[in-house]
Coordinates of C-alpha atoms in Angstrom, one line a residue:
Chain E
X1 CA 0.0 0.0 0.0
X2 CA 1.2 3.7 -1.0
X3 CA 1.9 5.5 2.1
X4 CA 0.6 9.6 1.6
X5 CA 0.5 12.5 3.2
X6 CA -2.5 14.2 4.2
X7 CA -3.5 17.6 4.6
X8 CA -6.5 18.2 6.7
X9 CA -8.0 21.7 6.8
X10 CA -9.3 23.5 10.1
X11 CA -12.6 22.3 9.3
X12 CA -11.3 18.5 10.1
X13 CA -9.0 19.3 13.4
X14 CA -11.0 18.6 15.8
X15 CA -11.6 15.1 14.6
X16 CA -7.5 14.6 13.9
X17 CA -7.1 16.0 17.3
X18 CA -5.9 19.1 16.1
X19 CA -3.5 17.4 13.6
X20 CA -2.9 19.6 10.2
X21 CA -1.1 16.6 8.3
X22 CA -1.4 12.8 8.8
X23 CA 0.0 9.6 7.4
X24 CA -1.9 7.4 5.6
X25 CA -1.6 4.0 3.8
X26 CA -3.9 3.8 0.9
X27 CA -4.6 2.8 -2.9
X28 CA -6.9 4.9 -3.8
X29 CA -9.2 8.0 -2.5
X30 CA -11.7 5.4 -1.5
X31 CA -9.7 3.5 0.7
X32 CA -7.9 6.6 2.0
X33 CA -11.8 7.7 3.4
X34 CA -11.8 4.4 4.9
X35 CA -8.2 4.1 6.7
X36 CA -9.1 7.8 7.7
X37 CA -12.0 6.8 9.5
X38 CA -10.2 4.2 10.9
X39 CA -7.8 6.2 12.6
X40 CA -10.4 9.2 13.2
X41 CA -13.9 7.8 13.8
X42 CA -16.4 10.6 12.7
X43 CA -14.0 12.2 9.7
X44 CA -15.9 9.8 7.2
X45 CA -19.1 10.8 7.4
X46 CA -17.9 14.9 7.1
X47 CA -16.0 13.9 3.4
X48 CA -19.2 11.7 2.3
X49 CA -23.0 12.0 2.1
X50 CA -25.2 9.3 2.9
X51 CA -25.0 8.0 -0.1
X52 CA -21.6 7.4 0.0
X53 CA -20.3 10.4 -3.0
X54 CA -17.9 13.2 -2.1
X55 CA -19.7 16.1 -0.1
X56 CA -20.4 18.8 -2.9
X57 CA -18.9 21.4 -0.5
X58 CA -15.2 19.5 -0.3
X59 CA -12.5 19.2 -2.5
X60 CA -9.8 16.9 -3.2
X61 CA -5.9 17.1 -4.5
X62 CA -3.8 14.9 -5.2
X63 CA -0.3 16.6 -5.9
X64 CA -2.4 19.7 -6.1
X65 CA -4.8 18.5 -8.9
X66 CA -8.3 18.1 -8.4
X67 CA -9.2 14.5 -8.3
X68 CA -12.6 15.4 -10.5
X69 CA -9.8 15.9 -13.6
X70 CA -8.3 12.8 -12.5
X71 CA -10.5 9.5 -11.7
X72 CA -12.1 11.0 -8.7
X73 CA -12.4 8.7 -5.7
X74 CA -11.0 6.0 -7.7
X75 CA -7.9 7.9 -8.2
X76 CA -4.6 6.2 -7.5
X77 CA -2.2 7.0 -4.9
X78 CA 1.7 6.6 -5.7
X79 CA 4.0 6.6 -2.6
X80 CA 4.6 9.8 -0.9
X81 CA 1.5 11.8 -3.0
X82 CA 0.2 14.4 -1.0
X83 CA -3.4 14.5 -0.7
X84 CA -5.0 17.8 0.2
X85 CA -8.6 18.0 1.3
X86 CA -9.9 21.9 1.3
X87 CA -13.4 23.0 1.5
X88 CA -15.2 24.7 -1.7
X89 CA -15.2 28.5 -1.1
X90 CA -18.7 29.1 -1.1
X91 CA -21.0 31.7 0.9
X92 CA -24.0 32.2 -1.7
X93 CA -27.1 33.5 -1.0
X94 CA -30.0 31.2 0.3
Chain L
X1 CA -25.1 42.8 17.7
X2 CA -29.0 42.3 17.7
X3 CA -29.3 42.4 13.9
X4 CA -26.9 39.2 13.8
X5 CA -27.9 35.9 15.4
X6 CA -25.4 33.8 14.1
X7 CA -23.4 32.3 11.5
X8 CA -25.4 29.5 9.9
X9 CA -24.5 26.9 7.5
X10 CA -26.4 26.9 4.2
X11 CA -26.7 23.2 3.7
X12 CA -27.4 21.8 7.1
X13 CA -28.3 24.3 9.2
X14 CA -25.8 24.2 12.6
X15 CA -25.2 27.5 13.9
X16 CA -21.8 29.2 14.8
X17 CA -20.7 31.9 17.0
X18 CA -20.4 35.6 15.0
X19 CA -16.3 34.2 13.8
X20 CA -13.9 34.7 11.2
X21 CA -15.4 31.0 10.5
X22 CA -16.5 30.1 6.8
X23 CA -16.9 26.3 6.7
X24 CA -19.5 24.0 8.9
X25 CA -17.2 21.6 10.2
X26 CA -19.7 18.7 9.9
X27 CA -20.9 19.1 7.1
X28 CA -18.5 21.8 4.9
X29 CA -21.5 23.7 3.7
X30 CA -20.2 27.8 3.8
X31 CA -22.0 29.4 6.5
X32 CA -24.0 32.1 6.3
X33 CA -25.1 35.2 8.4
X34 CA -27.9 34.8 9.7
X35 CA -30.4 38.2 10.6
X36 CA -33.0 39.0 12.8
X37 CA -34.7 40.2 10.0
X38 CA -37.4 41.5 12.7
X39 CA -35.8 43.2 15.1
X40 CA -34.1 44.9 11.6
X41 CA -37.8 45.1 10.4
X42 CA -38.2 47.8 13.2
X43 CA -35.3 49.5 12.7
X44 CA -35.0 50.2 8.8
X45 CA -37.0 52.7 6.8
X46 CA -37.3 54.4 3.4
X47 CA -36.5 57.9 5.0
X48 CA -33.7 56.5 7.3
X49 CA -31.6 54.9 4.0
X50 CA -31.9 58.4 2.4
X51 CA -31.1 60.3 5.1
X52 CA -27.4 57.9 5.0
X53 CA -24.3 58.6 4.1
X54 CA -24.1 58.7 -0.1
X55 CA -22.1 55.3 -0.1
X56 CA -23.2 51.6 0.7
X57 CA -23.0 52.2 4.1
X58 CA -26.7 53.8 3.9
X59 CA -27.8 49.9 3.9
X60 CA -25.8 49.1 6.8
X61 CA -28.7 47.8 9.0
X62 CA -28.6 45.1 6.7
X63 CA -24.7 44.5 6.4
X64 CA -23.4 42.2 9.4
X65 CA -20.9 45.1 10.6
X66 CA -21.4 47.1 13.5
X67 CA -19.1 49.8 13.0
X68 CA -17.8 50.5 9.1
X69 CA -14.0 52.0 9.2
X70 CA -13.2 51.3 6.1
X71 CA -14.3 51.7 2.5
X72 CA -16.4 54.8 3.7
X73 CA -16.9 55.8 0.2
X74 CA -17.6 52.6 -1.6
X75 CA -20.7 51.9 -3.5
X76 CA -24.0 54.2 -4.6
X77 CA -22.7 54.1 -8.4
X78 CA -24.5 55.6 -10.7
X79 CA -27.7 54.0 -12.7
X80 CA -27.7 54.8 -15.9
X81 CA -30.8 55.1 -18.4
X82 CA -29.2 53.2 -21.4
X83 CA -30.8 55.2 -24.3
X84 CA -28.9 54.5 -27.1
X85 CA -28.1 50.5 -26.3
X86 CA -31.4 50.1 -25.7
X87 CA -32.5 51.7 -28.9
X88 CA -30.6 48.8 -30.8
X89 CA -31.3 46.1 -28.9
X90 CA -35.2 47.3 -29.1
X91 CA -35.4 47.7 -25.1
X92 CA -37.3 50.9 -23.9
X93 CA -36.3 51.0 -20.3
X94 CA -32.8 49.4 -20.4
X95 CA -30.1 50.6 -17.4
X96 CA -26.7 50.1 -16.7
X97 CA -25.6 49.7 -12.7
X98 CA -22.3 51.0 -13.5
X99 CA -19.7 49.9 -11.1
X100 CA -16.8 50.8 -13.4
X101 CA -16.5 54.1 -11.5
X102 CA -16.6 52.5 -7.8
X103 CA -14.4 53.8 -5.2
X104 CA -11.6 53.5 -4.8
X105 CA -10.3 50.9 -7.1
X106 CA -13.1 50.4 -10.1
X107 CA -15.1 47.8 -9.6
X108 CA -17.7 46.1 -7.5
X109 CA -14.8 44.5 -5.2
X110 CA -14.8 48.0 -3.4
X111 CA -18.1 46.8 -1.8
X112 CA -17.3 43.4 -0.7
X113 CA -13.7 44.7 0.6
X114 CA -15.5 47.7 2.3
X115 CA -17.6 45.1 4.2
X116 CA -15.0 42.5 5.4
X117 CA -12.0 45.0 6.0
X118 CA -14.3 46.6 8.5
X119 CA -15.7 43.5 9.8
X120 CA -11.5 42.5 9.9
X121 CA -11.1 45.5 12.0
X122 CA -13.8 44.6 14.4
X123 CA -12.3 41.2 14.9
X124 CA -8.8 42.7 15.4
X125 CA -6.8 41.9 12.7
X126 CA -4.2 43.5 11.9
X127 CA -3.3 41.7 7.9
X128 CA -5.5 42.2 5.3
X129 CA -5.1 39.0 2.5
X130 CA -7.2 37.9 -1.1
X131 CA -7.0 35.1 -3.5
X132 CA -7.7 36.9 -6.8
X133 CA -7.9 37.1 -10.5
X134 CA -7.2 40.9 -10.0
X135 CA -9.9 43.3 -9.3
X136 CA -10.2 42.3 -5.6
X137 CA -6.3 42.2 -4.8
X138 CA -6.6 45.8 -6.2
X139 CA -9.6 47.0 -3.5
X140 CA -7.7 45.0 -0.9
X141 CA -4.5 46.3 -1.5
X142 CA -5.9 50.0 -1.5
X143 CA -8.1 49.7 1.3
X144 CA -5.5 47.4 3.6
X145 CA -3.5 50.6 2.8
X146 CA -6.2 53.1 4.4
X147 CA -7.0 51.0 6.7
X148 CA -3.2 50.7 8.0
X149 CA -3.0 47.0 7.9
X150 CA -0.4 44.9 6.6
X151 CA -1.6 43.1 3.0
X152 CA -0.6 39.7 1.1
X153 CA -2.3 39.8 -1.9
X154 CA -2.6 36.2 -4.1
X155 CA -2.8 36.3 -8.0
X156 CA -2.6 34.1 -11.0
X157 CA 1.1 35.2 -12.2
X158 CA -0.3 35.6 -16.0
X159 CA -2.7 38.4 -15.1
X160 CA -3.2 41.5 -17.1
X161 CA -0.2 43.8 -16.3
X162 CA -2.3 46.7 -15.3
X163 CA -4.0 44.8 -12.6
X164 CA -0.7 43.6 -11.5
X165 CA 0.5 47.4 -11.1
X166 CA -3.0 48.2 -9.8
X167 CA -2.2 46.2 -6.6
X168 CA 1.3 47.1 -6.3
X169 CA 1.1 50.8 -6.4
X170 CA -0.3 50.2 -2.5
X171 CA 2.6 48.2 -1.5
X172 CA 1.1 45.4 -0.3
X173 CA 3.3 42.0 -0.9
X174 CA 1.9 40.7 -4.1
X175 CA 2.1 37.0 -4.6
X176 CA 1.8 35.5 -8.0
X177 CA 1.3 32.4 -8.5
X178 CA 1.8 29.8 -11.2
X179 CA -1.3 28.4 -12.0
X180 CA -4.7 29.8 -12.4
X181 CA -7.1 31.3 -10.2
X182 CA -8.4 27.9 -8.7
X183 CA -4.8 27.1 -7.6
X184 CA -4.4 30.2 -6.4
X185 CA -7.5 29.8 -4.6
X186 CA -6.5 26.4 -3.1
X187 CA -3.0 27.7 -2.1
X188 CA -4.8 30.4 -0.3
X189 CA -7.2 28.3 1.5
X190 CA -4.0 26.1 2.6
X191 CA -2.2 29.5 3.5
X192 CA -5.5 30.8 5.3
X193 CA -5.1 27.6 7.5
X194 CA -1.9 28.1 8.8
X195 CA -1.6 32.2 8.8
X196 CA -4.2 34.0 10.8
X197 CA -4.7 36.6 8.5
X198 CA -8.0 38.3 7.2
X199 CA -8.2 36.4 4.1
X200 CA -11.3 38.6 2.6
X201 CA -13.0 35.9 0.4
X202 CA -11.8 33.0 2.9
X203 CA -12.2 33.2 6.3
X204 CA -14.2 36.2 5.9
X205 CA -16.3 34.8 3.4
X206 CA -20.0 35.2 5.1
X207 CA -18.8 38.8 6.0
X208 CA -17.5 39.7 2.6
X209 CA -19.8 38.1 0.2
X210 CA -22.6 40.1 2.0
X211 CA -21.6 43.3 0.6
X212 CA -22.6 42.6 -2.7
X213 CA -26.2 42.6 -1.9
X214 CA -26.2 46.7 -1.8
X215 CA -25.9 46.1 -6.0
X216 CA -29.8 45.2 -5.3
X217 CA -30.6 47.7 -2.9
X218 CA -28.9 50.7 -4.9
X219 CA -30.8 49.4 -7.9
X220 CA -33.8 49.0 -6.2
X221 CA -33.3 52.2 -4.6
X222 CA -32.7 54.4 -7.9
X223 CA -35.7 52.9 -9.7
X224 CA -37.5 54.4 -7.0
X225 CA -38.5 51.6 -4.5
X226 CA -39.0 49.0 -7.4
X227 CA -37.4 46.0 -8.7
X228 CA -36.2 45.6 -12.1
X229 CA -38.1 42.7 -14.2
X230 CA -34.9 41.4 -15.4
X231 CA -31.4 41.5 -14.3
X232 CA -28.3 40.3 -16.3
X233 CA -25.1 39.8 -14.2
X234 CA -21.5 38.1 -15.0
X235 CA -21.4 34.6 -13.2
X236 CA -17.6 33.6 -11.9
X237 CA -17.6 32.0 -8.7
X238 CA -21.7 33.0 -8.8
X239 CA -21.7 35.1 -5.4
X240 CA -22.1 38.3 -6.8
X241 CA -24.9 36.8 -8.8
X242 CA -26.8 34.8 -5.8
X243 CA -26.3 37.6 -3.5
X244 CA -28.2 40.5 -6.0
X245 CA -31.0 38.2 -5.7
X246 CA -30.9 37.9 -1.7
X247 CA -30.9 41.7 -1.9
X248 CA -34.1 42.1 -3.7
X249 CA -35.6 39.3 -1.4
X250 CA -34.2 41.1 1.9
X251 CA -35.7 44.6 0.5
X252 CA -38.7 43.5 0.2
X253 CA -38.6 40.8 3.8
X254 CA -38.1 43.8 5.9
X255 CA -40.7 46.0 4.1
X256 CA -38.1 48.5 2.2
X257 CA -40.3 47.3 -0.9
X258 CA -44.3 46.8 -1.6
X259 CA -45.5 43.3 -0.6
X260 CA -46.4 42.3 -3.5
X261 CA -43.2 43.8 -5.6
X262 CA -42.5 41.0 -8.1
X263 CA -38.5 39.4 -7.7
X264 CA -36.8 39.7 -11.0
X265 CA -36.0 37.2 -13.6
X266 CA -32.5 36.3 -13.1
X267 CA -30.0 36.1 -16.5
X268 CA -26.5 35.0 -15.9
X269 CA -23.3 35.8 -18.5
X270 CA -20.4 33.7 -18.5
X271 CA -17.3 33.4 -20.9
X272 CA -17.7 30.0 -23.4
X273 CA -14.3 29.2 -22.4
X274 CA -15.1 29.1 -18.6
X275 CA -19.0 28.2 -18.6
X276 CA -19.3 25.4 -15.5
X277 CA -22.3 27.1 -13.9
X278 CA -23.7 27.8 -17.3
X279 CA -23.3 24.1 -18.5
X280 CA -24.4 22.7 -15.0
X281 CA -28.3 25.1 -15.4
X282 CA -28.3 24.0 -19.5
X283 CA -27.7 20.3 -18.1
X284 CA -30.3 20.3 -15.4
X285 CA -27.5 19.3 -12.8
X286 CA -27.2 20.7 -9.2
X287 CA -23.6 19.8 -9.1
X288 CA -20.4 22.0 -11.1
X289 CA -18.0 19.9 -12.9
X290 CA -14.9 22.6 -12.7
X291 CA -13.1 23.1 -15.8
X292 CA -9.6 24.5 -16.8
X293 CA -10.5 28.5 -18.1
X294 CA -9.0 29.9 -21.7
X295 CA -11.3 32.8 -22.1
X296 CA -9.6 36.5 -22.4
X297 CA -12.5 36.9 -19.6
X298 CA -9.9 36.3 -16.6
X299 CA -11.5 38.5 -13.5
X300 CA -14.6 35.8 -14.2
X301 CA -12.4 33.0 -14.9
X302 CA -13.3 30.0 -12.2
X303 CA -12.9 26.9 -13.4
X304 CA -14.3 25.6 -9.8
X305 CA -17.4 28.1 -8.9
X306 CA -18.1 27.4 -5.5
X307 CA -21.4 29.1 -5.3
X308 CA -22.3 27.5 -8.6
X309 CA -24.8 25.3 -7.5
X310 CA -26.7 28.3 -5.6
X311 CA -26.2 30.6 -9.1
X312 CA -28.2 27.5 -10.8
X313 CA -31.0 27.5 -8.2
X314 CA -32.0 31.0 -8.5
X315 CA -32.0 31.1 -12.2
X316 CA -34.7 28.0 -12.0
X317 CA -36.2 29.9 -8.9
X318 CA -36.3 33.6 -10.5
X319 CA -37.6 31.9 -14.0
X320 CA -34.4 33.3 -15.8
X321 CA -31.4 31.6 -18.1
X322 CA -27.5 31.6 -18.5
X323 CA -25.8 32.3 -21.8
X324 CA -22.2 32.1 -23.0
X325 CA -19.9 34.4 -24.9
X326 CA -16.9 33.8 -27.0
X327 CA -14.0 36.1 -27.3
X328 CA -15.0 38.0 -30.0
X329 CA -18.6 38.6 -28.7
X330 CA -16.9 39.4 -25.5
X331 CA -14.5 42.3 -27.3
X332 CA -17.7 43.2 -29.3
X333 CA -19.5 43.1 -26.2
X334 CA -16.8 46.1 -24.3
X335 CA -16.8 47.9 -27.7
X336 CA -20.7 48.3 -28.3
X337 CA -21.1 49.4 -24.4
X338 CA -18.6 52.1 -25.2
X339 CA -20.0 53.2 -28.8
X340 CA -23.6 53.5 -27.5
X341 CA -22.9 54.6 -23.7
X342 CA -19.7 56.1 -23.4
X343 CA -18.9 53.6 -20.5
X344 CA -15.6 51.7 -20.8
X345 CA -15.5 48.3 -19.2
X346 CA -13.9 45.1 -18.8
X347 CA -13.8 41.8 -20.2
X348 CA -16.2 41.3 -17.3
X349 CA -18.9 43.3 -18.7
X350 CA -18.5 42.5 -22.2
X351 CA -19.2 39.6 -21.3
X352 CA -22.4 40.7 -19.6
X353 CA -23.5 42.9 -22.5
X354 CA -22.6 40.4 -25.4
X355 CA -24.9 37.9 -23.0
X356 CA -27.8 40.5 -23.0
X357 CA -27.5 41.2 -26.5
X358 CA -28.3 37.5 -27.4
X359 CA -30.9 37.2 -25.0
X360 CA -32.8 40.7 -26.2
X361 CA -32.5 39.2 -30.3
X362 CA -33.7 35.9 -28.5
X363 CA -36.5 38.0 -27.5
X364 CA -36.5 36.7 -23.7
X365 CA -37.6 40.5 -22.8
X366 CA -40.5 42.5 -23.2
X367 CA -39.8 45.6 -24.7
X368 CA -40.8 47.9 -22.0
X369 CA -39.8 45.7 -19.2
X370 CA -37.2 47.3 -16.9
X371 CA -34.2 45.5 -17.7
X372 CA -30.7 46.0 -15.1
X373 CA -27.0 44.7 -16.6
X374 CA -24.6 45.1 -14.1
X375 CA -21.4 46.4 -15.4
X376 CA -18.8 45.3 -12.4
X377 CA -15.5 46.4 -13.7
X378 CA -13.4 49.2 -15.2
X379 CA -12.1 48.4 -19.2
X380 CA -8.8 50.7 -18.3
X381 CA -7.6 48.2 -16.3
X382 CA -7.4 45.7 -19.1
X383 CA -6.6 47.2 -22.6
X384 CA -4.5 45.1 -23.7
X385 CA -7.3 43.0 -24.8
X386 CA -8.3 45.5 -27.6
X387 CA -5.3 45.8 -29.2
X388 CA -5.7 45.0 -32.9
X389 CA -9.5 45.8 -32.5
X390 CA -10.1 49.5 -32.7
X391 CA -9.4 51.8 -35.6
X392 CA -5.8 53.5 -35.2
X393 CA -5.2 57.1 -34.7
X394 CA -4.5 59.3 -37.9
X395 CA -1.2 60.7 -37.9
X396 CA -0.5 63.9 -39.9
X397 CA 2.1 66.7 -40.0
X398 CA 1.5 69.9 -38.0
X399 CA -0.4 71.3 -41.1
X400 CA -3.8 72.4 -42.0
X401 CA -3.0 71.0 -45.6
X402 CA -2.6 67.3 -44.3
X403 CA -5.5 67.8 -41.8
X404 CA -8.2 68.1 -44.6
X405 CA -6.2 65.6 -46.8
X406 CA -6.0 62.9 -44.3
X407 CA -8.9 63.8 -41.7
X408 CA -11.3 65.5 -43.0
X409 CA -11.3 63.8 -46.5
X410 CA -11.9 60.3 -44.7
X411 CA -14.1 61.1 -41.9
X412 CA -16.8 63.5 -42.8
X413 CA -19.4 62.3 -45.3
X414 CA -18.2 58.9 -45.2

C-alpha cells in the first residue's frame, strides 16, 4: 500500500485531534476515506453523504490536482503523493 | 449585535458563533449570516436609508458590521438610463448599474472589501489578505493601505499587467502564483489555514460576500423603491450573482419594498471558455464539474465556482437563463457598451452585455420591461485585450494641408 500525506483543513481538526497533516496507507481516495476513518472515527461521514459520494462542499488534491480531472475517488495514490482535502469557497445567497 | 444571530450553515443548518469562520465543520457547507430580520424590520426605513451617508453604508442595517471603518466611500454608483443601447437592442427602459467608476479601485470588489476590511477591524486583525484574479487584490490592496494594515495579496502570475500594477502601487506584498485562479484559490485556503490573516474571500467569506447585496438595494433604490423585471449579471464564482438576488428578497422581507413587488428574472453571463455554472443550469444538474479556463474573460475565470450550484437555483427559482460568450462577442461586447454609452469596461462586462445582447435578439424581454445589466469592472484596467480591435489614430504633420487631406477627406461624409 502507498503511504501519503495528508492535509487536513481546520474544518477537520478537531476530529485529527488538532492534527494539520497525517499519514496514511492507501490505494486509492476510497480507501484513503476508509483508513481515515479508521484512525479518526467521525471524519468519514464529514468527506461523504449518505450515499456514499464526495460532499459537494469538499475538494480533493492529489499533488495539487483536483481529483474530478483525474478518476475521482477511484484515483490512484503513488507513494509519498500528497493529498489535500480543502473545503469549496462558497457563501452564496439562500 | 441584535441584527446578527449567528453564523449558519447553508446546507445543514448548525449554527456558529459571530467568527472569522466560513466552513461548517460537519458538514462543509459555507455558512452564512444569519439576521433577525425583525428586530431589523423595526429599525429600517425608506426615510432613514436616504437620510445615509451617499455610499453603501446607507444599507448598513442590513450589512453584518457594526461599525464601518473602512471603504467609507464605496458603492452608490450611478444608474444609468441606457438610451442609445437600448434603442438597438429594441429595449425601452434598459439601465446600466455602473460599477466601473466604484471607489476606490473600479469595480464592485470595493463593496465586498468595504464590508470584510471593517468586519477584519472589528475582529482585530491586523493583515488584510485575497486570492484573486485581479480586481479584488486591487480594493484589498488599497483599502489594507487606508485601513493601515499589513496586505498579502494572491494572484494568477499571468494576469493583465495593469491589474498587477494596480495592486502594487499600495505596496502590499503581491504573490503571484503559477497556476490559475483555482490554484491560487487552493493555495490560499492552505495559506488561510496556517496564517491568521484576514483572508477577505476565505475566512471572511460570510462577512465579505454580504456586501454585494447593496448592487440590489442601490438598484432597487434608484428605480425608486422597485425592482427591475430582469437582471443580467456576469457569473464567476456565482456570489455576486446569488447575493443581487438575496438583496431584492431582503428589500422586500423587511418591508423597504411593496408586498407584492415582483422578484426579478434572473440572467447569468459567463465566458464559453469558462462556462461550469452555465453548463451545470443547461444540463439540469445541481452539481459544477470545474473546468480548466482559456477565455480572455480572466476577472470571471473560475474553473471551480463554489457558489455555482446556488447561481443554478436561483436562475430555476427567479424563472431566468444563462448564456455564453466567445472572445469575439466578449471584445464586441466592451466595444458596443462604449460606442452606444460612453462607458468603458472590462472583459467582465463585455461579457455581460454580449450575453444580453443575445438574450434581447432571443426576444427573452418585453420591450418595455425594466431591464438591469450590471457592469462590475473598469475596461482601463485591461486594454490590452483590444489591441488589434479598434481603428488607429491618424497621424499627420503639423499642417492644415494634411488635416483636410488625411482627416477631413476620410471622416466627414463617409
Amino acid at each position: 500500500m502507498a503511504k501519503v500525506t495528508v492535509r487536513i483543513p481546520t474544518a477537520l481538526r478537531r476530529v485529527t485531534q488538532g492534527q494539520g497533516e497525517v499519514q496514511i496507507e492507501a490505494e486509492t481516495i476510497a480507501e484513503l476515506i476508509e483508513n481515515l476513518e479508521k484512525e479518526f472515527p467521525g471524519i468519514k461521514e464529514r468527506l461523504v453523504d449518505e450515499t456514499g459520494e464526495i460532499r459537494k462542499f469538499v475538494n480533493f488534491f492529489v499533488n495539487d490536482e483536483d481529483i474530478r480531472f483525474l478518476q475521482g475517488k477511484e484515483t490512484k495514490l503513488e507513494e509519498g503523493a500528497v493529498v489535500a482535502i480543502i473545503p469549496a469557497i462558497a457563501g452564496g445567497a439562500k | 449585535m441584535a441584527k446578527i444571530k449567528a453564523l449558519k450553515c447553508k446546507e445543514c443548518g448548525r449554527e456558529y458563533p459571530v467568527e472569522p469562520l466560513h466552513v461548517c465543520e460537519f458538514c462543509f457547507g459555507p455558512l452564512e449570516v444569519e439576521y433577525d430580520y425583525d428586530e431589523i424590520k423595526k429599525n429600517i426605513s425608506r426615510d432613514k436609508i436616504k437620510k445615509g451617508p451617499v455610499s453603501l453604508w446607507r444599507y448598513v442595517d442590513l450589512l453584518p458590521v457594526e461599525n464601518p471603518t473602512v471603504g467609507l466611500n464605496a458603492g452608490f454608483t450611478p444608474l444609468v438610463k441606457a438610451e442609445n443601447l437600448g434603442k438597438e437592442l429594441g429595449l425601452n427602459n434598459l439601465y446600466i448599474k455602473d460599477d466601473s467608476v466604484n471607489h476606490p479601485t473600479l469595480s464592485f470588489k470595493d463593496r465586498v472589501v468595504a464590508v470584510a476590511l471593517s468586519k477584519a477591524k472589528e475582529f482585530g486583525f491586523d493583515t488584510a489578505a485575497c486570492a484573486s484574479t485581479g480586481n479584488l487584490a486591487n480594493s484589498v490592496s488599497a483599502l489594507a493601505a487606508s485601513a493601515g494594515m499589513n496586505c498579502y495579496v494572491f494572484i494568477p502570475s499571468n494576469l493583465e499587467t495593469n491589474k498587477i500594477i494596480g495592486s502594487l502601487v499600495f505596496n502590499p506584498v503581491v504573490v503571484a502564483v503559477d497556476g490559475n485562479y483555482d490554484d491560487v484559490n487552493r493555495l490560499s485556503s492552505e495559506v488561510a489555514n496556517e496564517f491568521g490573516w484576514a483572508f477577505v474571500n476565505i475566512n471572511l467569506r460570510p462577512f465579505y460576500s454580504e456586501g454585494s447585496k447593496t448592487l440590489a438595494f442601490e438598484v432597487a433604490e434608484q428605480l425608486g423603491w422597485k425592482t427591475p423585471d430582469a437582471v443580467v449579471a456576469p457569473l464567476a464564482s456565482g456570489s455576486l450573482y446569488t447575493k443581487i438576488w438575496k438583496g431584492f428578497n431582503e428589500f422586500k422581507k423587511v418591508g423597504i419594498l411593496e408586498e407584492n413587488e415582483k422578484m426579478p428574472r434572473m440572467y447569468g453571463a459567463q465566458a464559453l471558455g469558462c462556462s461550469p455554472i452555465y453548463k451545470a443550469f443547461k444540463e439540469g444538474r445541481d452539481w459544477i464539474t470545474p473546468e480548466k479556463p482559456d477565455t480572455i474573460a480572466k476577472s470571471i475565470a473560475i474553473g471551480n465556482p463554489a457558489d455555482g450550484p446556488y447561481a443554478v437555483k436561483v436562475t430555476r427559482e427567479s424563472n431566468g437563463d444563462m448564456e455564453v460568450a466567445t472572445n469575439e462577442e466578449i471584445i464586441e461586447g466592451i466595444k458596443l457598451l462604449a460606442r452606444t454609452e460612453g462607458i468603458f469596461t472590462e472583459t467582465a462586462g463585455g461579457t455581460t452585455i454580449a450575453v444580453l445582447k443575445k438574450f434581447a435578439e432571443k426576444g427573452v424581454f418585453d420591450k418595455d420591461e425594466v431591464v438591469v445589466a450590471y457592469i462590475t469592472g473598469n475596461g482601463y484596467k485591461t486594454m490590452e485585450v483590444l489591441e488589434g480591435h479598434l481603428n488607429k489614430p491618424i497621424h499627420i504633420k503639423p499642417t492644415l494641408a494634411e488635416f483636410k487631406e488625411k482627416v477631413v477627406g476620410q471622416t466627414i461624409n463617409k
